[in-house]
PDB file of C-alpha atoms in Angstrom:
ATOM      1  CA  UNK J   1     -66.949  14.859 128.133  1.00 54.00           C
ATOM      2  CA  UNK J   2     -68.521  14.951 131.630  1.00 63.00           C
ATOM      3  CA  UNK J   3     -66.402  17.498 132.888  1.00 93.00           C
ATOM      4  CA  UNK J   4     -67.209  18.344 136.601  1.00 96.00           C
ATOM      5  CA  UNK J   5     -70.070  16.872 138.431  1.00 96.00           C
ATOM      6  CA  UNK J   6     -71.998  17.633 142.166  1.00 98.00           C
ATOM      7  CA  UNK J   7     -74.595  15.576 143.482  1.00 97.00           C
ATOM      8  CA  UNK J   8     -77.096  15.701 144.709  1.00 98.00           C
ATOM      9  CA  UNK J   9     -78.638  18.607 143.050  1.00 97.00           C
ATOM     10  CA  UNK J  10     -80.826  19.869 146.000  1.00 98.00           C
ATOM     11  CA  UNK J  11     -81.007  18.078 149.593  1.00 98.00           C
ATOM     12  CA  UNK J  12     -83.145  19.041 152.253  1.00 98.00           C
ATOM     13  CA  UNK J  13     -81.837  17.578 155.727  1.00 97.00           C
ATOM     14  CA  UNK J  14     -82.134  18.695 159.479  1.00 97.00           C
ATOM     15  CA  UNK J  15     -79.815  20.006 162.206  1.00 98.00           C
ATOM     16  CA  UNK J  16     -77.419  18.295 163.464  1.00 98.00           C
ATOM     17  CA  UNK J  17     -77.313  15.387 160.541  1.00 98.00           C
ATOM     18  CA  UNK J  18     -74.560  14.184 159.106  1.00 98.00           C
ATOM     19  CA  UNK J  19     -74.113  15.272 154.759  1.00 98.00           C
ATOM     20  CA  UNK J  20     -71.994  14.521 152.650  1.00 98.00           C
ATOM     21  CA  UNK J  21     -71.471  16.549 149.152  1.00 98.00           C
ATOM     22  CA  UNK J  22     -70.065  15.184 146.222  1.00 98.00           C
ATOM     23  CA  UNK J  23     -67.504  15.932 143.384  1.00 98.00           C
ATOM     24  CA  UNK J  24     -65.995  14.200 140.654  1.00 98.00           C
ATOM     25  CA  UNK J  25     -64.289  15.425 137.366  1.00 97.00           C
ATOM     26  CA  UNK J  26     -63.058  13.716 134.709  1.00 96.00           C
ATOM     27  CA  UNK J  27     -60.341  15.589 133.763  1.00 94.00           C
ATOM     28  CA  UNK J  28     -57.562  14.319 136.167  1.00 93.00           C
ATOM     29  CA  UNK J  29     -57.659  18.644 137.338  1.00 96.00           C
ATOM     30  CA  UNK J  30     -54.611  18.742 140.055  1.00 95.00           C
ATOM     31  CA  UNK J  31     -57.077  21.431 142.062  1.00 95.00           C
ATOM     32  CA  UNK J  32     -60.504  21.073 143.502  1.00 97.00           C
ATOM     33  CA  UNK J  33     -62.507  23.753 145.311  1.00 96.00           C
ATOM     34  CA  UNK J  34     -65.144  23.815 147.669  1.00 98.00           C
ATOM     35  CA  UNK J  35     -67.284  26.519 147.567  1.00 97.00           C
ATOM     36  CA  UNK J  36     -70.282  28.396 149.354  1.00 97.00           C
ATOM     37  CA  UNK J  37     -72.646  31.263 147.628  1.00 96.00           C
ATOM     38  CA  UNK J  38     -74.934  32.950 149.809  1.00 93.00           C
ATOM     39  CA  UNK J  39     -76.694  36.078 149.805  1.00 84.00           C
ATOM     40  CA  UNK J  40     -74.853  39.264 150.218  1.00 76.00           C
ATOM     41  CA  UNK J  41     -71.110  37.077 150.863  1.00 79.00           C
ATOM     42  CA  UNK J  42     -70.462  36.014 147.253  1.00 84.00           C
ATOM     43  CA  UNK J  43     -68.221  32.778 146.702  1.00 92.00           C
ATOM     44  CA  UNK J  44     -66.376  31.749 149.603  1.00 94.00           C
ATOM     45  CA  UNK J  45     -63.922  29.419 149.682  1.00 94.00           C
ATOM     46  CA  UNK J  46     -64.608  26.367 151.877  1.00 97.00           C
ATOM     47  CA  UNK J  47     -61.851  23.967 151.367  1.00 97.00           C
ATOM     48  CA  UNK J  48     -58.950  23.085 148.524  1.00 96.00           C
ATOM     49  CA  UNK J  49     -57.299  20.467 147.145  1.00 97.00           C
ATOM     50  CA  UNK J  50     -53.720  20.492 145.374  1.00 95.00           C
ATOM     51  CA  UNK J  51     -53.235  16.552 145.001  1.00 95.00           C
ATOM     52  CA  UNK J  52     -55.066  13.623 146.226  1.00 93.00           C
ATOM     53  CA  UNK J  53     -54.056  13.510 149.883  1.00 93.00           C
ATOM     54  CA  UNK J  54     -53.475  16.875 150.391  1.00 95.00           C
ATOM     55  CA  UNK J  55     -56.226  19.761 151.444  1.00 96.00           C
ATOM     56  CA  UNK J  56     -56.305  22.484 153.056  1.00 95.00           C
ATOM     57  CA  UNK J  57     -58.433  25.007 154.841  1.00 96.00           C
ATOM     58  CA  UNK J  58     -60.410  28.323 152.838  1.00 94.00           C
ATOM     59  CA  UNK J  59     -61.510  31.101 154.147  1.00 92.00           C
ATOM     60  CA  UNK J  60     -64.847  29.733 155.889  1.00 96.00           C
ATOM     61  CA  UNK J  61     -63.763  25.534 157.211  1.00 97.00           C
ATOM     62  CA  UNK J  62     -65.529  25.813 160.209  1.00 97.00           C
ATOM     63  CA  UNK J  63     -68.200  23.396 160.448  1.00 97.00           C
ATOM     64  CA  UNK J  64     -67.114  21.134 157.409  1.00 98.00           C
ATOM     65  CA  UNK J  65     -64.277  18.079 156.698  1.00 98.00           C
ATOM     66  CA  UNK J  66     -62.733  17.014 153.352  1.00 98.00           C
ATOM     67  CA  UNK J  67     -61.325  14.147 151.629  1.00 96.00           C
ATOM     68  CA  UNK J  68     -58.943  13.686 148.621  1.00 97.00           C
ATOM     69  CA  UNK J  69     -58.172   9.927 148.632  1.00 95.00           C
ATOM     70  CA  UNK J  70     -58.798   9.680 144.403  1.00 95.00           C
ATOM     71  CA  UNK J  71     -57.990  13.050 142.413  1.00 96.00           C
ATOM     72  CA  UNK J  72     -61.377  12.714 140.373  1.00 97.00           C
ATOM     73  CA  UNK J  73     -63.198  12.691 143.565  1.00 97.00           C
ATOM     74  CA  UNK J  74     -63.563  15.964 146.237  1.00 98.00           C
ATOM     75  CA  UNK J  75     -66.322  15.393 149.183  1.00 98.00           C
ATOM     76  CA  UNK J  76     -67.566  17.501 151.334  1.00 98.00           C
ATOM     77  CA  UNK J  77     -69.368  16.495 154.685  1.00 98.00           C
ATOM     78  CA  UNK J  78     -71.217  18.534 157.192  1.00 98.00           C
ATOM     79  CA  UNK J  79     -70.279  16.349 160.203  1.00 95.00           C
ATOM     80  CA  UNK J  80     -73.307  18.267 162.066  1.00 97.00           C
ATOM     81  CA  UNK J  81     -75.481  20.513 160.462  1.00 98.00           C
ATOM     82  CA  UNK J  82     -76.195  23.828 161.339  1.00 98.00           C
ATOM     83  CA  UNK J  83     -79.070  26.098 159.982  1.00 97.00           C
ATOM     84  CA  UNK J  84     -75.922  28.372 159.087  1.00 97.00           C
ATOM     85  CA  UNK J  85     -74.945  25.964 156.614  1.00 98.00           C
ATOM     86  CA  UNK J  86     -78.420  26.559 154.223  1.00 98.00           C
ATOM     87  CA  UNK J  87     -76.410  27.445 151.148  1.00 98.00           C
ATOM     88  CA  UNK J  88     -75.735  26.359 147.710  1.00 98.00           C
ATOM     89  CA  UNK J  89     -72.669  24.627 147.158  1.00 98.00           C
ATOM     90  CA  UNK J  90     -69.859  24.706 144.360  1.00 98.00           C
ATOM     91  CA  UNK J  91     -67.767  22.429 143.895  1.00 98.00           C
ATOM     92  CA  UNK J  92     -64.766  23.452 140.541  1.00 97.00           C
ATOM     93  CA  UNK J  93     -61.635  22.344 139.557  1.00 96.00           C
ATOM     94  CA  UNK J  94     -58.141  23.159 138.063  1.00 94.00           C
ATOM     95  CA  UNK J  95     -55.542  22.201 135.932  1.00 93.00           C
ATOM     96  CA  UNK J  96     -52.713  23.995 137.735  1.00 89.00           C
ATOM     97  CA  UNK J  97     -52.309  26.623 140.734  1.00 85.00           C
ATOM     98  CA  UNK J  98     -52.441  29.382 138.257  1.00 83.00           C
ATOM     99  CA  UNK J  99     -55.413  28.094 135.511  1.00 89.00           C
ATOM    100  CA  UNK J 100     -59.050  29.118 135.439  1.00 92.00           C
ATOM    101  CA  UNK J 101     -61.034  27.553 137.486  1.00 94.00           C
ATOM    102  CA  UNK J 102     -64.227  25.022 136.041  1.00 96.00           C
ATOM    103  CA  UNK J 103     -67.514  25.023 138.176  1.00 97.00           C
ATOM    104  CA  UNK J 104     -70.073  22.424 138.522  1.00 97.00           C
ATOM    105  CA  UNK J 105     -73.768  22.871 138.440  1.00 96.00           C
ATOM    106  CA  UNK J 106     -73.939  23.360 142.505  1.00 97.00           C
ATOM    107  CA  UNK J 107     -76.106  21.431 145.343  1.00 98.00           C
ATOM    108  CA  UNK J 108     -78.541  23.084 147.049  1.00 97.00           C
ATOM    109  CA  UNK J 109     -78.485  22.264 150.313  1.00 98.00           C
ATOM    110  CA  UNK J 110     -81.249  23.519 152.950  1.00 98.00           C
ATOM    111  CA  UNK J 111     -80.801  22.677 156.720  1.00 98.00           C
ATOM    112  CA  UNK J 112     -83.981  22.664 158.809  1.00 97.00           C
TER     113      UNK J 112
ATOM    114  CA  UNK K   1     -55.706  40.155 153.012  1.00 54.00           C
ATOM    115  CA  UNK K   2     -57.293  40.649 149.718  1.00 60.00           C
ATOM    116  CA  UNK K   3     -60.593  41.907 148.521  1.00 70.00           C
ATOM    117  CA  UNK K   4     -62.773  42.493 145.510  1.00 78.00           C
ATOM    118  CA  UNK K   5     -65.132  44.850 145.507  1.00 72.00           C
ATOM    119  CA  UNK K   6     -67.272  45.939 142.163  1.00 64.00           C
ATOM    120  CA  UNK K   7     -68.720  49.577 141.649  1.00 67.00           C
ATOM    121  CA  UNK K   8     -72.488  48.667 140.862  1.00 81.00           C
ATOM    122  CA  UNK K   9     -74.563  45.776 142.082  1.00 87.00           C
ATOM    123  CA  UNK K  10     -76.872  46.274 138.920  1.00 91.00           C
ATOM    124  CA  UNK K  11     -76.676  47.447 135.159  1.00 93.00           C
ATOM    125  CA  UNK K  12     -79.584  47.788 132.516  1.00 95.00           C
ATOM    126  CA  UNK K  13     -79.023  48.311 128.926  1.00 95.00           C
ATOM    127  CA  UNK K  14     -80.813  47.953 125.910  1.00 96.00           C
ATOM    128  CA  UNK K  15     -80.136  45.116 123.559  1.00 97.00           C
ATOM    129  CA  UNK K  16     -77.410  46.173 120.786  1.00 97.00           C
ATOM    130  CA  UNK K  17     -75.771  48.689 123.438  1.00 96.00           C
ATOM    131  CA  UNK K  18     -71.870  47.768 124.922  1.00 96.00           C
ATOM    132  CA  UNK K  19     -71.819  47.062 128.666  1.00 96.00           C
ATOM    133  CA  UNK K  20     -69.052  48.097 130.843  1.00 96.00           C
ATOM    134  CA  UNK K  21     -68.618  46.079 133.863  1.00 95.00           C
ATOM    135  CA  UNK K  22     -66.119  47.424 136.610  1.00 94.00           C
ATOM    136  CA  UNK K  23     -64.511  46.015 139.345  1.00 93.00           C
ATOM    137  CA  UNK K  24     -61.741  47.156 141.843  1.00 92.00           C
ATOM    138  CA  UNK K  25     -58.698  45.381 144.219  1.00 91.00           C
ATOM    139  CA  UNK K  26     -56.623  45.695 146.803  1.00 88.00           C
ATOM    140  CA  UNK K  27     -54.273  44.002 146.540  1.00 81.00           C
ATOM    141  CA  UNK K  28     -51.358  45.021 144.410  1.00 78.00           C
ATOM    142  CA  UNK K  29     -49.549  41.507 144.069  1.00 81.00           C
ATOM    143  CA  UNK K  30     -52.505  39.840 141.975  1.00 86.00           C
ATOM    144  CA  UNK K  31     -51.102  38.553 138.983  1.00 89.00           C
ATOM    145  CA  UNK K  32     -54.384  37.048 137.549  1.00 93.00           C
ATOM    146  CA  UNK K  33     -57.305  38.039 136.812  1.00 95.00           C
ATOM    147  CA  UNK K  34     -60.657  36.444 136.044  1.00 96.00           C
ATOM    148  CA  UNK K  35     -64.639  37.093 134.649  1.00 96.00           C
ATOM    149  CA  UNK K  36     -66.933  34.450 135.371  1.00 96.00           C
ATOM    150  CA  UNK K  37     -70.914  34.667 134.148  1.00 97.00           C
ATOM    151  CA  UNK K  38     -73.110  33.082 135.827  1.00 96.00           C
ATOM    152  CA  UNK K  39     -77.059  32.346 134.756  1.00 95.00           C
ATOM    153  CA  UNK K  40     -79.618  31.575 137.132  1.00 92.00           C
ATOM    154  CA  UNK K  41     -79.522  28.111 138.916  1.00 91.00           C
ATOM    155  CA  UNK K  42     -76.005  27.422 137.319  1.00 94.00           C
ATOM    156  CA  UNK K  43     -72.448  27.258 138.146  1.00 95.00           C
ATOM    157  CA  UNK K  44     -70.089  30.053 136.880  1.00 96.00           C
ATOM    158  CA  UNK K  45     -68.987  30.125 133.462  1.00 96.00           C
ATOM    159  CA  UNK K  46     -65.802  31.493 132.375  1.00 96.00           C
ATOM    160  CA  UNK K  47     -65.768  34.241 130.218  1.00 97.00           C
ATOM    161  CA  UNK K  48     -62.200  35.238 129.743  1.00 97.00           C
ATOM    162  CA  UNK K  49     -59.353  36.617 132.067  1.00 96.00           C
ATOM    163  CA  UNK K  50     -55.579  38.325 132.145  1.00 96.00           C
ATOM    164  CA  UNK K  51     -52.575  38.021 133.621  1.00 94.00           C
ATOM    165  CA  UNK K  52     -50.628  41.168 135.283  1.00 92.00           C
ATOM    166  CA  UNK K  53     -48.312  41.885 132.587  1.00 94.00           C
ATOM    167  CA  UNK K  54     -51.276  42.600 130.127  1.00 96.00           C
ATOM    168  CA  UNK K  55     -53.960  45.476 130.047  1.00 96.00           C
ATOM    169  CA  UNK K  56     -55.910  44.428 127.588  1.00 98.00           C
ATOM    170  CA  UNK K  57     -57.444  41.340 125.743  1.00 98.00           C
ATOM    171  CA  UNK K  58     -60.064  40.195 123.545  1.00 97.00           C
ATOM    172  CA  UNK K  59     -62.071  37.668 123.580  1.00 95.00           C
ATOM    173  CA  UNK K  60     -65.588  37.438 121.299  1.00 93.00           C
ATOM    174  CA  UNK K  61     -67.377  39.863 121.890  1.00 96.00           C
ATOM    175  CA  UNK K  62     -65.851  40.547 125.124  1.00 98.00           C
ATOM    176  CA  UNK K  63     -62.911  42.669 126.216  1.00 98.00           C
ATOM    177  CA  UNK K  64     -61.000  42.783 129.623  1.00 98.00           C
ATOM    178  CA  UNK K  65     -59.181  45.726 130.725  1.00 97.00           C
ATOM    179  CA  UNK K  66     -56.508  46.194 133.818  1.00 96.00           C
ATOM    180  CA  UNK K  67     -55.358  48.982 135.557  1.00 95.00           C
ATOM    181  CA  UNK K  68     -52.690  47.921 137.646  1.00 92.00           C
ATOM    182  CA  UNK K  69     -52.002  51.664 138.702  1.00 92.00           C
ATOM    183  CA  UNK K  70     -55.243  52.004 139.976  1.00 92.00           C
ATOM    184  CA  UNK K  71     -56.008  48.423 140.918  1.00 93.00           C
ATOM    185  CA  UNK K  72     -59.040  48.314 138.375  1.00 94.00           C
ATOM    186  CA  UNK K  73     -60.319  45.979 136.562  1.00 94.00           C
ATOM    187  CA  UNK K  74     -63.351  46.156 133.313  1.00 96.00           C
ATOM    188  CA  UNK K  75     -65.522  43.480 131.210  1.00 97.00           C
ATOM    189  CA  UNK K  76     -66.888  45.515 128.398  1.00 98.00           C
ATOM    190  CA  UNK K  77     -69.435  43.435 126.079  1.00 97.00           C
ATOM    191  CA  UNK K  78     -69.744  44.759 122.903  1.00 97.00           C
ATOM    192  CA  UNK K  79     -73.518  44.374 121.041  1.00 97.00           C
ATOM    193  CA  UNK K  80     -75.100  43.444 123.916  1.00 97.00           C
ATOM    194  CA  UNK K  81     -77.545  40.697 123.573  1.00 96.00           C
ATOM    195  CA  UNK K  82     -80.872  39.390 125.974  1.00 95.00           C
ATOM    196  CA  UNK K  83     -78.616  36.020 126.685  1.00 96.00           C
ATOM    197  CA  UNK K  84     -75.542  38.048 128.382  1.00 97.00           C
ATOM    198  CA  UNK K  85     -78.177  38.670 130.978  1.00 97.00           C
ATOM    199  CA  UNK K  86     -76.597  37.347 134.014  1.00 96.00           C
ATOM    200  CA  UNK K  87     -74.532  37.849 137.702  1.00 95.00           C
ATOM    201  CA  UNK K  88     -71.175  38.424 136.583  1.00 95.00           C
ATOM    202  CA  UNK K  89     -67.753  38.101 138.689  1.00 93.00           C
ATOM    203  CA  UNK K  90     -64.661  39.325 138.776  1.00 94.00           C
ATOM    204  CA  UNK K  91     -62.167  36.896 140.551  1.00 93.00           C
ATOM    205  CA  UNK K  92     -58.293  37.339 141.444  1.00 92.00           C
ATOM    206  CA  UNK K  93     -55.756  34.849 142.526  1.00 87.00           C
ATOM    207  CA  UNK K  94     -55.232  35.392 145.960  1.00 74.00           C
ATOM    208  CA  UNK K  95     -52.991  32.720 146.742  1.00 76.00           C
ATOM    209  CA  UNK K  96     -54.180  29.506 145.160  1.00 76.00           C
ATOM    210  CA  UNK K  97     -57.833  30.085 145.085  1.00 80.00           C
ATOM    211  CA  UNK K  98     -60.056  32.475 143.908  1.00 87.00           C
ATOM    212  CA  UNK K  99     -60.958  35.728 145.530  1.00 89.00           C
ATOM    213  CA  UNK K 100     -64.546  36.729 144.076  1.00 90.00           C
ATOM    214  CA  UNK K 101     -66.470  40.476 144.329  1.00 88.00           C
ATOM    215  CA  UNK K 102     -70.173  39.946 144.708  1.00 85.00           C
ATOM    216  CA  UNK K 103     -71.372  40.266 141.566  1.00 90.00           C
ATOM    217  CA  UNK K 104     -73.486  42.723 139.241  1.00 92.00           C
ATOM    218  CA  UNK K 105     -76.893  41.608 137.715  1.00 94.00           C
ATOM    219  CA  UNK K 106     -76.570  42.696 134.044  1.00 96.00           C
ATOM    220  CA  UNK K 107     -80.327  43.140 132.672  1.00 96.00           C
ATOM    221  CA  UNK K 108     -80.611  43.121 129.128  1.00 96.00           C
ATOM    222  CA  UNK K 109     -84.259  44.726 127.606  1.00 94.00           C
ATOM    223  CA  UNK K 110     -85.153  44.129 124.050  1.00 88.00           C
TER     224      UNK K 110
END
């Protein structure tokens, strides 16, 4: 039972790079969540998913696109990163609007 | 728009003693409630949660309490033990996702 998965674990990249943030879970979850923990903010959401195909924007978009095209699958990608976006990321999932939500382990991602 | 806040970023107790964890809301039409634990270098881990027409529930070990009069919400862990040393979050539903507080470090000394 693999459950919900994020990779890479850590990634170290520069400003203004393209990265891309991945999520799969195997437990066909209708919902998938992006999001950020930093320092002093908490967990913020970033983006959501009801359904493959559909998304929608969180609290704190700017800066970051999203994909649904498979339900086991949410990425995230920094189209350019910022040093703003040095966070760690978590991705979770699901089963309905109104279930508990299941976390992965997080990336790590540092933006020089 | 909604907001979590908790009462204290920190709490120390001695292994064996209960732990009350507290956390307030604004916003009256939450209707779900959630405690997530969350170790160092991992994700959050569910702990247990409620729904709006409860104010209490059990889990092991654990016990959630909500004040819907006050907008308050509790995590009380009974024997507390060195591995409930953690952040731990109180979340509401705030539409479809998650609203989180920011956390309290429980320290548990043996």
């Amino acid at each position: 039972d693999a459950g919900i998965t994020q990779s890479p674990r850590y990634k170290i990249t520069e400003t203004g790079r393209q990265v891309t943030l991945m999520c799969h879970q195997t437990w066909s979850h209708s919902y998938m969540f992006w999001y950020r923990q930093d320092l002093g903010h908490g967990l913020r959401l970033i983006y959501y998913s009801a359904a493959a195909d559909i998304t929608d924007k969180g609290e704190v978009p700017d800066g970051y696109v999203v994909s649904r095209s498979k339900t086991e699958n949410f990425p995230l990608t920094l189209e350019s990163a910022t040093r703003s976006q040095t966070s760690v990321y978590f991705c979770a999932s699901s089963r309905d609007r109104d279930e508990k939500l299941f976390f992965g382990s997080g990336t790590q991602l540092s933006v020089l | 728009g909604e907001s979590v806040g908790l009462h204290l970023p920190t709490l120390s107790v001695q292994e064996g003693d209960n732990s009350i964890i507290n956390c307030a809301y604004s916003n009256s039409a939450s209707d779900y409630f959630i405690w997530y634990k969350q170790e160092s270098g991992k994700g959050p881990q569910f702990i247990i949660d409620i729904r709006s027409n409860m104010d209490k529930r059990q889990g092991q070990r654990v016990t959630v309490l909500l004040n819907k009069t006050v907008k308050h919400l509790s995590l009380q862990i009974a024997a507390t033990q060195p591995g409930d040393s953690a952040v731990y979050f109180c979340a509401l539903k705030g539409g479809t996702a998650l609203i989180f507080g920011k956390g309290t470090t429980l320290s548990v000394s043996s």
